Amino acid sequence: MQDFERLTKVFKHSYSINLEHKEHALRGWNWGKGDFAKAELAFTVQNKPAFEIPYSEISNTNLAGKNEVAVEFSLPANGEDTGTNGHLGGARGRGKKAGAGRDQLVEMRFYIPGTAKKGTDPDGENSDEEEDEKEEQNAATLFYETLMEKAEIGEVAGDTFATFLDVLHLTPRGRYDIDMYESSFRLRGKTYDYKIQYEHIKKFMLLPKPDDLHTLITIGLEPPLRQGQTRYPFLVMQFKRDEEVEVDLNMTEELLKEKYSGKLQAHYESPLHAVVAQIFRGLTGKKVVTPSKDFVRYKSTTISSSSIRKEYIPLLNSEMSKAYTKATPNNNSHHQQSGVKCSIKANEGHLYCLDKSFMFVPKPATYIAFDNVSSITMSRVGGALAASRTFDITITLKGGGGEHQFSNINREEQQPLEEFFKRKGLRTKNEMVDDSSALIQAALADASDLASSADEDEAANKNSAVSGRRGSADEDEESVDEDFHASSESDVAEEYDSAHESSGASGSEDEMDVDVDGDGDEDDVVEEERPRKKVKVKGAGK
């Protein structure tokens, strides 16, 4: 206390500042109240401050649930930069020691139950006597709205130059309104809002989708966009190719001429994706990357060269524009499209061959620069039927950076891809040639085995046929001998003997038959008696 009194006197006499004594909450409790001060958000426990968050450190906030608010903190553009130069404000500007840690807090979540009334702090303290007349709403929603206002999240200096409503985003999934400002743009969704600086945009790609109906705009961000625990290094937007719009930029003529002369126009009337791409290019100064002219050509039946010039040539230089109007057949996809349909694990998408890189969209959005490619292996994986129709591509990265596998590629895309790899000087290994030779040898071996087995079966059939004929002749000879010997001992045979004497009922029946016929020929009698005897024997057997 003596030191405190001495310091109080020094500050008062030397700096005319009153040094106050404030006790902090050191219990470690995580349940308290949020107080919105002029420049910071203070979290108090039993009316004692536990910690403060400067508004300048907050980059975004979202409603993570019905009673939960997520607060995201600003990250430096360079991952190695800890922000100690003070450009982000707060603790970062108080010296290198405050920002020297490599690990940084990137998000904090507040659970705020119950309801509150407008004009009332979210913790429930009244700020107006007319409490009963105020509208009651969710306390978490009120906390979120107050923080958005205090931290000026989404508020950008100046007016919006252009706004595009309800734009479909494939990554992150959802529909967002796009507000474009002078130095940043904002994505406004039902749940999440993002403010992204143009300087964080590192790549901008315009990728026509092979369905001839949509076009994708892919934006590479550094640092990535964060949504909870998920990071999105790429934004993927999808536009209908035939959707036309008219846009007038909300910009004065003086500003347009002084700062954006030759980059932006006051009025646009073109397909939506082309307008968005042109405005982004004019505000960010980034080059619009399109599929390589060594691989792409549109379907002539769907898009004419005049429509291509109208949509894309303003975005490209003269060399790139030739890719859409003139291309050799051997350098194109089999289906005359710029994207090759494939999949990463269970995620289907399209692989685009750019001038200096590969790009797979929509999920997971994967960018592979040619400079980082060590080798490309083309292989056939799967059963006999699947292997004949599709193949896989495995891209191995340099320096042990791992590999990326793109599977289920149409077999007819092999030649265009191989030609493209050769043109770009990429080292390629085709394992399907070895597989094909092995399959051919195996097929030939199987054919020879089948032929030999067929010959053996044919010879066996011939031998069995000959032996069968011989066996039947022998059986006939043996049966004749047996019948001959049995005829002298059989009672049935005696009945057919012309010299035997009949007795009993059978004898009387024979005599009656002879009298009925009226013939005296014994041979005829014998001829008539044979079938009658057979019928009689059969009837007795029954």
XYZ file of C-alpha atoms in Angstrom, residues 112-427:
316
model
C -26.569 -16.220 -22.547
C -29.886 -17.747 -21.396
C -33.211 -16.043 -20.809
C -34.750 -12.941 -22.319
C -34.104 -9.217 -22.065
C -35.745 -6.012 -23.203
C -34.475 -3.457 -25.644
C -32.854 -0.560 -23.862
C -31.662 -3.030 -21.239
C -28.242 -4.519 -20.873
C -28.178 -8.220 -21.861
C -27.249 -9.106 -18.286
C -30.651 -7.800 -17.142
C -29.756 -4.392 -15.638
C -32.230 -1.672 -16.431
C -31.143 1.380 -18.357
C -34.601 2.960 -18.615
C -37.475 3.377 -16.165
C -40.102 2.461 -18.775
C -39.157 -1.196 -18.700
C -42.688 -2.531 -19.114
C -43.228 -0.716 -22.400
C -40.065 -2.099 -24.031
C -40.071 -5.052 -26.394
C -38.804 -8.300 -24.916
C -36.448 -10.487 -26.959
C -33.875 -13.216 -26.611
C -30.941 -12.135 -24.436
C -28.370 -13.764 -26.739
C -29.813 -11.930 -29.742
C -29.681 -8.618 -27.892
C -26.054 -9.283 -26.865
C -25.201 -10.099 -30.488
C -26.825 -6.965 -31.881
C -25.207 -4.749 -29.245
C -21.772 -6.196 -29.942
C -22.264 -5.744 -33.701
C -23.050 -2.094 -33.092
C -20.287 -1.396 -30.575
C -17.543 -3.204 -32.503
C -18.791 -1.755 -35.801
C -18.847 -5.201 -37.383
C -20.296 -4.978 -40.851
C -20.150 -1.224 -40.745
C -17.770 0.003 -43.407
C -16.679 3.538 -44.004
C -18.419 4.842 -47.098
C -21.358 3.607 -49.102
C -21.741 0.321 -50.904
C -20.636 0.449 -54.528
C -22.767 -2.553 -55.509
C -25.003 -5.159 -53.870
C -25.877 -8.637 -55.145
C -28.700 -10.419 -53.353
C -29.197 -14.078 -52.554
C -26.050 -15.450 -54.194
C -25.660 -19.217 -53.858
C -22.396 -20.264 -52.178
C -21.240 -23.872 -52.414
C -18.414 -23.232 -49.935
C -19.421 -22.335 -47.260
C -22.843 -23.691 -48.048
C -25.709 -21.208 -48.064
C -27.058 -18.065 -49.677
C -25.449 -14.721 -48.904
C -25.963 -11.122 -49.935
C -22.758 -9.512 -51.215
C -22.095 -5.857 -50.342
C -19.044 -4.415 -52.096
C -17.235 -1.466 -50.533
C -14.095 0.421 -51.408
C -11.640 -1.704 -49.424
C -13.691 -4.749 -48.419
C -16.804 -6.757 -49.138
C -19.372 -8.222 -46.820
C -21.286 -11.497 -46.917
C -24.638 -11.309 -45.143
C -26.403 -14.589 -44.444
C -29.228 -15.713 -42.209
C -26.842 -17.012 -39.557
C -23.352 -15.734 -40.373
C -21.993 -12.381 -41.476
C -18.453 -11.875 -42.753
C -16.395 -8.828 -43.568
C -13.443 -9.648 -45.818
C -10.725 -7.212 -46.815
C -9.752 -7.120 -50.475
C -6.108 -7.465 -49.480
C -6.917 -10.926 -48.113
C -7.933 -12.121 -51.581
C -5.013 -14.038 -53.083
C -6.668 -15.808 -56.020
C -9.686 -15.115 -58.182
C -10.880 -17.777 -60.656
C -13.741 -17.896 -63.134
C -14.572 -21.545 -63.846
C -17.382 -22.528 -66.253
C -19.205 -25.610 -65.029
C -19.432 -28.532 -67.504
C -23.224 -28.694 -67.243
C -23.441 -25.658 -69.594
C -25.847 -24.045 -67.116
C -23.690 -22.572 -64.345
C -20.427 -20.715 -63.808
C -18.359 -20.838 -60.636
C -16.438 -17.925 -59.116
C -13.746 -19.153 -56.744
C -11.974 -16.736 -54.386
C -8.848 -17.801 -52.478
C -8.460 -16.184 -49.048
C -5.475 -15.819 -46.753
C -6.157 -16.015 -43.833
C -9.006 -18.462 -44.415
C -12.599 -17.717 -43.554
C -13.584 -19.291 -40.244
C -16.969 -20.710 -39.313
C -16.712 -22.245 -35.871
C -13.979 -24.873 -36.001
C -14.049 -25.058 -39.799
C -11.742 -23.071 -42.048
C -12.602 -22.141 -45.609
C -9.560 -21.081 -47.657
C -11.804 -20.712 -50.728
C -15.180 -19.156 -51.408
C -17.071 -20.926 -54.189
C -20.043 -19.064 -55.687
C -22.373 -20.481 -58.310
C -24.237 -18.374 -60.876
C -26.693 -19.267 -63.621
C -25.001 -18.652 -66.916
C -28.034 -17.155 -68.635
C -29.049 -14.799 -65.781
C -28.758 -11.223 -67.038
C -28.561 -8.179 -64.741
C -28.292 -4.403 -64.992
C -26.125 -2.706 -62.367
C -25.345 0.984 -61.832
C -22.376 1.526 -59.523
C -23.061 3.768 -56.552
C -19.996 5.865 -57.259
C -19.395 9.474 -58.207
C -17.998 10.270 -61.628
C -14.983 11.989 -60.058
C -14.049 8.890 -58.043
C -14.642 6.646 -61.035
C -12.352 8.699 -63.256
C -9.637 9.386 -60.687
C -9.245 5.974 -59.046
C -10.969 3.412 -61.254
C -10.466 4.768 -64.743
C -10.222 1.820 -67.134
C -11.063 -0.642 -64.345
C -14.758 -0.079 -63.666
C -17.750 1.165 -65.599
C -20.654 3.224 -64.366
C -23.203 0.841 -65.905
C -23.175 -2.919 -66.516
C -25.618 -5.024 -68.500
C -24.289 -8.568 -68.811
C -24.641 -12.033 -67.281
C -24.502 -11.897 -63.494
C -21.279 -13.886 -63.114
C -19.477 -11.638 -65.616
C -20.595 -8.473 -63.812
C -19.509 -9.779 -60.400
C -16.138 -10.852 -61.793
C -15.498 -7.496 -63.474
C -16.382 -5.477 -60.375
C -14.215 -7.702 -58.172
C -11.330 -7.334 -60.591
C -11.705 -3.562 -60.688
C -11.860 -3.156 -56.889
C -9.203 -5.696 -55.942
C -6.818 -5.367 -58.873
C -6.502 -9.170 -58.972
C -6.104 -11.076 -62.207
C -9.041 -13.246 -63.221
C -7.758 -16.791 -63.800
C -9.608 -19.016 -66.272
C -9.031 -22.594 -67.501
C -5.939 -23.081 -69.624
C -6.175 -22.520 -73.364
C -4.233 -25.780 -73.804
C -7.165 -27.758 -72.470
C -10.419 -25.878 -72.827
C -12.950 -25.331 -75.581
C -16.636 -24.778 -75.097
C -19.364 -26.770 -76.822
C -20.111 -24.976 -80.041
C -23.752 -26.067 -79.855
C -24.280 -24.335 -76.513
C -22.158 -21.190 -76.479
C -21.322 -19.251 -79.608
C -18.096 -17.329 -80.012
C -20.007 -14.037 -79.956
C -21.487 -14.778 -76.522
C -18.052 -15.835 -75.283
C -16.543 -12.549 -76.411
C -19.357 -10.637 -74.739
C -18.938 -12.387 -71.379
C -15.291 -13.252 -70.996
C -13.046 -11.216 -73.235
C -13.433 -8.061 -71.084
C -11.984 -10.124 -68.231
C -9.050 -11.568 -70.126
C -6.056 -10.418 -72.062
C -5.779 -11.034 -75.792
C -3.920 -14.307 -75.396
C -6.431 -15.811 -72.962
C -9.375 -14.738 -75.092
C -8.087 -16.901 -77.935
C -8.709 -19.938 -75.748
C -12.451 -19.442 -76.155
C -12.450 -18.790 -79.889
C -9.650 -20.957 -81.205
C -8.285 -24.266 -79.924
C -6.930 -27.469 -81.363
C -9.084 -30.594 -80.942
C -6.316 -32.675 -79.400
C -5.921 -30.345 -76.423
C -9.500 -30.469 -75.208
C -11.509 -32.571 -72.839
C -13.279 -35.465 -74.496
C -16.639 -33.825 -73.816
C -15.355 -30.434 -75.030
C -15.529 -29.007 -71.504
C -13.098 -27.179 -69.253
C -13.642 -29.351 -66.168
C -12.971 -33.059 -65.761
C -15.503 -34.862 -63.605
C -13.847 -36.810 -60.777
C -13.990 -37.251 -57.018
C -11.833 -36.892 -53.914
C -12.775 -39.835 -51.735
C -16.585 -39.657 -51.559
C -16.844 -36.012 -52.699
C -17.689 -35.504 -56.358
C -16.588 -32.405 -58.219
C -14.599 -31.140 -61.193
C -10.875 -30.783 -61.716
C -9.872 -27.715 -63.722
C -6.563 -27.459 -65.545
C -5.320 -23.875 -65.264
C -2.195 -22.354 -66.782
C -0.095 -22.759 -63.635
C -2.128 -24.969 -61.335
C -4.934 -27.462 -60.795
C -8.157 -26.492 -59.051
C -10.756 -28.917 -57.691
C -14.169 -27.586 -56.678
C -16.522 -27.402 -54.908
C -15.735 -29.495 -51.821
C -13.096 -29.814 -50.603
C -11.750 -26.907 -52.646
C -8.191 -27.977 -53.503
C -5.521 -25.835 -55.179
C -2.307 -27.434 -56.476
C 0.374 -25.280 -58.107
C 2.492 -26.872 -60.834
C 5.639 -25.722 -59.027
C 4.748 -28.000 -56.105
C 4.042 -31.082 -58.235
C 6.692 -33.805 -58.127
C 4.981 -36.389 -60.347
C 1.599 -37.475 -61.652
C 0.610 -41.142 -61.729
C -2.244 -42.433 -63.841
C -3.538 -45.797 -62.675
C -6.520 -48.090 -63.021
C -8.177 -49.086 -59.760
C -11.210 -51.275 -59.168
C -12.807 -54.337 -60.666
C -12.539 -55.469 -64.264
C -15.666 -53.598 -65.382
C -14.920 -50.388 -63.481
C -11.244 -50.436 -64.461
C -12.091 -50.493 -68.153
C -14.226 -47.338 -67.893
C -12.463 -45.131 -65.335
C -8.992 -44.407 -64.007
C -7.350 -42.452 -61.177
C -4.800 -39.648 -61.032
C -2.453 -39.313 -58.072
C -0.524 -36.029 -57.788
C 2.555 -36.316 -55.562
C 3.874 -33.074 -54.075
C 7.482 -32.061 -53.670
C 9.335 -32.157 -50.360
C 7.166 -34.868 -48.857
C 4.082 -32.680 -49.004
C 1.809 -35.677 -49.433
C -0.367 -36.491 -52.393
C -3.812 -35.838 -53.818
C -5.826 -38.580 -55.503
C -8.594 -37.863 -58.003
C -10.601 -40.977 -58.835
C -13.410 -42.145 -61.145
C -12.210 -40.170 -64.158
C -13.765 -41.138 -67.478
C -11.413 -43.336 -69.502
C -11.935 -41.097 -72.522
C -10.322 -38.159 -70.685
C -6.945 -39.898 -70.567
C -5.556 -38.631 -73.867
C -6.446 -34.917 -73.353
C -4.936 -35.012 -69.861
C -1.755 -36.688 -71.036
C -1.343 -34.112 -73.783
C -1.862 -31.300 -71.282
C 0.687 -32.766 -68.842
C 3.269 -32.982 -71.633
C 2.670 -29.391 -72.675
C 3.175 -28.180 -69.107
C 6.307 -30.296 -68.608
C 4.874 -32.326 -65.745
C 6.479 -35.692 -65.077
